[in-house]
Short mmCIF file of N, CA and C in Angstrom, two decimals:
data_model
loop_
_atom_site.label_atom_id
_atom_site.label_comp_id
_atom_site.label_asym_id
_atom_site.label_seq_id
_atom_site.Cartn_x
_atom_site.Cartn_y
_atom_site.Cartn_z
N PHE A 1 -10.15 -4.08 -13.42
CA PHE A 1 -9.12 -3.34 -12.75
C PHE A 1 -8.35 -2.50 -13.75
N ASP A 2 -7.96 -1.36 -13.28
CA ASP A 2 -7.16 -0.44 -14.09
C ASP A 2 -5.93 -0.03 -13.27
N PRO A 3 -4.89 -0.88 -13.27
CA PRO A 3 -3.76 -0.61 -12.40
C PRO A 3 -2.92 0.54 -12.89
N VAL A 4 -2.27 1.22 -11.89
CA VAL A 4 -1.34 2.32 -12.19
C VAL A 4 -0.06 1.93 -11.45
N CYS A 5 1.05 1.88 -12.14
CA CYS A 5 2.31 1.48 -11.56
C CYS A 5 3.24 2.75 -11.42
N VAL A 6 3.91 2.79 -10.34
CA VAL A 6 4.89 3.88 -10.12
C VAL A 6 6.19 3.25 -9.69
N GLU A 7 7.27 4.03 -9.72
CA GLU A 7 8.61 3.52 -9.46
C GLU A 7 9.16 3.91 -8.09
N SER A 8 8.52 4.84 -7.38
CA SER A 8 9.07 5.30 -6.14
C SER A 8 7.94 5.76 -5.21
N GLY A 9 8.32 5.96 -3.96
CA GLY A 9 7.35 6.46 -3.00
C GLY A 9 6.90 7.86 -3.34
N GLU A 10 7.82 8.71 -3.81
CA GLU A 10 7.46 10.07 -4.22
C GLU A 10 6.44 10.02 -5.38
N ASP A 11 6.68 9.14 -6.37
CA ASP A 11 5.75 9.04 -7.46
C ASP A 11 4.37 8.58 -6.95
N CYS A 12 4.37 7.66 -6.00
CA CYS A 12 3.11 7.14 -5.44
C CYS A 12 2.29 8.29 -4.85
N ILE A 13 2.98 9.13 -4.03
CA ILE A 13 2.29 10.21 -3.38
C ILE A 13 1.72 11.20 -4.42
N LYS A 14 2.53 11.51 -5.38
CA LYS A 14 2.10 12.44 -6.44
C LYS A 14 0.85 11.89 -7.15
N VAL A 15 0.83 10.64 -7.53
CA VAL A 15 -0.27 10.05 -8.24
C VAL A 15 -1.51 10.03 -7.38
N VAL A 16 -1.36 9.65 -6.11
CA VAL A 16 -2.51 9.60 -5.21
C VAL A 16 -3.14 10.95 -4.99
N LYS A 17 -2.36 12.03 -5.06
CA LYS A 17 -2.88 13.35 -4.91
C LYS A 17 -3.63 13.78 -6.18
N GLU A 18 -3.35 13.15 -7.30
CA GLU A 18 -3.97 13.53 -8.60
C GLU A 18 -5.17 12.65 -8.95
N GLU A 19 -5.21 11.43 -8.46
CA GLU A 19 -6.22 10.47 -8.85
C GLU A 19 -6.81 9.83 -7.61
N THR A 20 -7.93 9.14 -7.80
CA THR A 20 -8.61 8.39 -6.74
C THR A 20 -8.39 6.93 -6.93
N PHE A 21 -8.09 6.22 -5.88
CA PHE A 21 -7.83 4.78 -5.94
C PHE A 21 -8.66 4.05 -4.94
N ASP A 22 -9.03 2.82 -5.30
CA ASP A 22 -9.77 1.95 -4.39
C ASP A 22 -8.91 1.11 -3.51
N LEU A 23 -7.65 0.87 -4.00
CA LEU A 23 -6.72 0.00 -3.29
C LEU A 23 -5.33 0.33 -3.75
N ILE A 24 -4.37 0.22 -2.82
CA ILE A 24 -2.95 0.46 -3.14
C ILE A 24 -2.20 -0.76 -2.70
N PHE A 25 -1.37 -1.33 -3.60
CA PHE A 25 -0.41 -2.33 -3.23
C PHE A 25 0.92 -1.60 -3.05
N MET A 26 1.56 -1.77 -1.90
CA MET A 26 2.69 -0.98 -1.55
C MET A 26 3.91 -1.95 -1.29
N ASP A 27 4.93 -1.78 -2.15
CA ASP A 27 6.13 -2.52 -1.93
C ASP A 27 6.87 -1.89 -0.77
N CYS A 28 7.33 -2.68 0.17
CA CYS A 28 7.98 -2.15 1.38
C CYS A 28 9.37 -1.55 1.00
N HIS A 29 10.01 -2.04 -0.01
CA HIS A 29 11.39 -1.61 -0.33
C HIS A 29 11.43 -0.97 -1.69
N MET A 30 11.23 0.34 -1.72
CA MET A 30 11.24 1.13 -2.97
C MET A 30 12.46 2.07 -2.87
N PRO A 31 12.85 2.61 -4.02
CA PRO A 31 13.96 3.58 -4.00
C PRO A 31 13.50 4.87 -3.28
N ASP A 32 14.42 5.53 -2.69
CA ASP A 32 14.23 6.82 -2.00
C ASP A 32 13.37 6.64 -0.76
N MET A 33 12.05 6.80 -0.90
CA MET A 33 11.13 6.53 0.24
C MET A 33 10.66 5.10 0.22
N ASP A 34 10.82 4.39 1.32
CA ASP A 34 10.34 3.02 1.34
C ASP A 34 8.82 3.01 1.54
N GLY A 35 8.28 1.83 1.54
CA GLY A 35 6.82 1.72 1.66
C GLY A 35 6.27 2.18 2.99
N PHE A 36 7.07 2.07 4.03
CA PHE A 36 6.62 2.54 5.34
C PHE A 36 6.54 4.05 5.40
N GLU A 37 7.52 4.71 4.90
CA GLU A 37 7.53 6.20 4.85
C GLU A 37 6.39 6.69 3.90
N THR A 38 6.27 6.01 2.77
CA THR A 38 5.25 6.43 1.82
C THR A 38 3.87 6.29 2.38
N THR A 39 3.61 5.18 3.08
CA THR A 39 2.33 4.94 3.74
C THR A 39 2.03 6.02 4.75
N ALA A 40 3.04 6.29 5.59
CA ALA A 40 2.84 7.31 6.65
C ALA A 40 2.49 8.69 5.97
N ALA A 41 3.18 9.02 4.91
CA ALA A 41 2.92 10.27 4.20
C ALA A 41 1.50 10.29 3.57
N LEU A 42 1.08 9.15 3.04
CA LEU A 42 -0.24 9.03 2.47
C LEU A 42 -1.32 9.18 3.55
N ARG A 43 -1.13 8.53 4.67
CA ARG A 43 -2.10 8.59 5.75
C ARG A 43 -2.19 10.00 6.28
N LYS A 44 -1.07 10.73 6.38
CA LYS A 44 -1.04 12.11 6.81
C LYS A 44 -1.83 13.00 5.85
N TYR A 45 -1.61 12.80 4.55
CA TYR A 45 -2.29 13.54 3.50
C TYR A 45 -3.82 13.27 3.56
N GLU A 46 -4.20 12.00 3.74
CA GLU A 46 -5.60 11.66 3.81
C GLU A 46 -6.27 12.36 4.99
N ALA A 47 -5.56 12.39 6.11
CA ALA A 47 -6.08 13.06 7.26
C ALA A 47 -6.22 14.56 7.09
N GLU A 48 -5.22 15.17 6.48
CA GLU A 48 -5.28 16.61 6.24
C GLU A 48 -6.38 16.98 5.25
N GLN A 49 -6.65 16.12 4.28
CA GLN A 49 -7.69 16.36 3.31
C GLN A 49 -9.02 15.83 3.71
N GLN A 50 -9.07 15.25 4.87
CA GLN A 50 -10.28 14.62 5.46
C GLN A 50 -10.88 13.59 4.50
N ARG A 51 -9.96 12.82 3.92
CA ARG A 51 -10.37 11.73 3.03
C ARG A 51 -10.46 10.41 3.80
N ASN A 52 -11.29 9.54 3.32
CA ASN A 52 -11.36 8.21 3.91
C ASN A 52 -10.04 7.46 3.52
N PRO A 53 -9.46 6.69 4.41
CA PRO A 53 -8.22 6.00 4.11
C PRO A 53 -8.46 4.92 3.04
N VAL A 54 -7.57 4.93 2.06
CA VAL A 54 -7.56 3.92 0.99
C VAL A 54 -6.84 2.70 1.56
N PRO A 55 -7.41 1.50 1.38
CA PRO A 55 -6.65 0.28 1.86
C PRO A 55 -5.33 0.19 1.18
N ILE A 56 -4.28 0.06 1.98
CA ILE A 56 -2.90 -0.13 1.48
C ILE A 56 -2.44 -1.52 1.94
N ILE A 57 -2.06 -2.33 0.90
CA ILE A 57 -1.63 -3.69 1.16
C ILE A 57 -0.15 -3.75 0.97
N ALA A 58 0.56 -4.20 2.01
CA ALA A 58 2.00 -4.31 1.94
C ALA A 58 2.38 -5.53 1.11
N LEU A 59 3.44 -5.36 0.30
CA LEU A 59 4.00 -6.48 -0.47
C LEU A 59 5.48 -6.56 -0.06
N THR A 60 5.91 -7.68 0.51
CA THR A 60 7.25 -7.79 0.99
C THR A 60 7.71 -9.25 0.99
N ALA A 61 9.02 -9.45 0.79
CA ALA A 61 9.59 -10.77 0.84
C ALA A 61 9.98 -11.13 2.30
N ASN A 62 9.95 -10.15 3.14
CA ASN A 62 10.26 -10.41 4.54
C ASN A 62 9.05 -10.86 5.28
N THR A 63 9.02 -12.05 5.81
CA THR A 63 7.85 -12.64 6.41
C THR A 63 7.90 -12.67 7.92
N SER A 64 8.79 -11.91 8.53
CA SER A 64 8.90 -11.92 10.00
C SER A 64 7.71 -11.27 10.65
N ALA A 65 7.40 -11.63 11.87
CA ALA A 65 6.32 -11.05 12.61
C ALA A 65 6.63 -9.57 12.86
N GLU A 66 7.86 -9.19 12.98
CA GLU A 66 8.27 -7.84 13.26
C GLU A 66 7.92 -6.92 12.05
N ILE A 67 8.20 -7.40 10.85
CA ILE A 67 7.91 -6.66 9.62
C ILE A 67 6.43 -6.52 9.43
N ARG A 68 5.69 -7.59 9.69
CA ARG A 68 4.24 -7.56 9.57
C ARG A 68 3.72 -6.47 10.51
N GLN A 69 4.18 -6.46 11.73
CA GLN A 69 3.72 -5.45 12.70
C GLN A 69 4.14 -4.08 12.27
N GLU A 70 5.35 -3.88 11.71
CA GLU A 70 5.80 -2.57 11.24
C GLU A 70 4.86 -2.10 10.10
N CYS A 71 4.44 -3.03 9.23
CA CYS A 71 3.53 -2.65 8.12
C CYS A 71 2.21 -2.12 8.70
N LEU A 72 1.68 -2.82 9.67
CA LEU A 72 0.39 -2.42 10.26
C LEU A 72 0.55 -1.16 11.04
N THR A 73 1.69 -1.00 11.80
CA THR A 73 1.91 0.21 12.59
C THR A 73 2.08 1.45 11.73
N SER A 74 2.64 1.27 10.53
CA SER A 74 2.89 2.41 9.64
C SER A 74 1.58 2.91 8.99
N GLY A 75 0.51 2.11 9.13
CA GLY A 75 -0.74 2.50 8.55
C GLY A 75 -1.26 1.63 7.42
N MET A 76 -0.48 0.61 7.07
CA MET A 76 -0.93 -0.28 6.02
C MET A 76 -2.10 -1.14 6.57
N SER A 77 -2.98 -1.53 5.66
CA SER A 77 -4.21 -2.23 6.08
C SER A 77 -4.03 -3.76 6.13
N ASP A 78 -3.09 -4.28 5.35
CA ASP A 78 -2.95 -5.75 5.24
C ASP A 78 -1.56 -6.01 4.74
N TYR A 79 -1.23 -7.28 4.57
CA TYR A 79 0.13 -7.72 4.28
C TYR A 79 0.08 -8.95 3.38
N VAL A 80 0.90 -8.97 2.34
CA VAL A 80 1.04 -10.11 1.48
C VAL A 80 2.49 -10.42 1.25
N ALA A 81 2.89 -11.64 1.57
CA ALA A 81 4.30 -12.06 1.43
C ALA A 81 4.62 -12.45 0.00
N LYS A 82 5.85 -12.08 -0.44
CA LYS A 82 6.34 -12.54 -1.73
C LYS A 82 7.01 -13.89 -1.55
N PRO A 83 7.05 -14.76 -2.53
CA PRO A 83 6.45 -14.56 -3.83
C PRO A 83 4.92 -14.61 -3.71
N ILE A 84 4.27 -13.76 -4.50
CA ILE A 84 2.85 -13.58 -4.42
C ILE A 84 2.14 -14.68 -5.22
N LYS A 85 1.17 -15.29 -4.54
CA LYS A 85 0.35 -16.28 -5.20
C LYS A 85 -0.93 -15.59 -5.62
N ILE A 86 -1.38 -15.86 -6.84
CA ILE A 86 -2.54 -15.18 -7.39
C ILE A 86 -3.79 -15.38 -6.55
N ASP A 87 -3.98 -16.57 -5.98
CA ASP A 87 -5.14 -16.81 -5.12
C ASP A 87 -5.08 -15.91 -3.88
N THR A 88 -3.91 -15.76 -3.31
CA THR A 88 -3.76 -14.91 -2.14
C THR A 88 -4.05 -13.46 -2.50
N LEU A 89 -3.56 -13.03 -3.65
CA LEU A 89 -3.76 -11.68 -4.13
C LEU A 89 -5.26 -11.39 -4.27
N PHE A 90 -5.98 -12.27 -4.93
CA PHE A 90 -7.42 -12.09 -5.09
C PHE A 90 -8.17 -12.15 -3.78
N GLU A 91 -7.74 -12.98 -2.88
CA GLU A 91 -8.34 -13.09 -1.54
C GLU A 91 -8.26 -11.75 -0.81
N VAL A 92 -7.08 -11.14 -0.84
CA VAL A 92 -6.86 -9.85 -0.18
C VAL A 92 -7.69 -8.77 -0.86
N MET A 93 -7.73 -8.81 -2.17
CA MET A 93 -8.49 -7.80 -2.91
C MET A 93 -9.99 -7.89 -2.56
N LYS A 94 -10.49 -9.10 -2.51
CA LYS A 94 -11.88 -9.31 -2.14
C LYS A 94 -12.18 -8.84 -0.74
N ARG A 95 -11.25 -9.04 0.18
CA ARG A 95 -11.43 -8.61 1.56
C ARG A 95 -11.54 -7.10 1.67
N TRP A 96 -10.74 -6.34 0.88
CA TRP A 96 -10.69 -4.94 1.01
C TRP A 96 -11.51 -4.13 0.02
N LEU A 97 -11.96 -4.78 -1.05
CA LEU A 97 -12.80 -4.02 -2.03
C LEU A 97 -14.24 -4.33 -1.76
#
């Protein structure tokens, strides 16, 4: 794995437009644009560019059913609750890669 870390939703969009990724872990609560807005913008960009959607995995401390549904509705592919367990992280990665 060769991870790339960014600090905001805007940075995420910029990097995704410049590089190709196999998987994106998306924090739901980032500065400026949150993970939901960022995901919607990425999905719009992918559609405009006729790109296949990259799996986006939500990372959030909020474990309510409503937040899980909001993640999926915004275009995220899956959901991992914090605190993150390494076994869970690898299970999700195996499922989507």
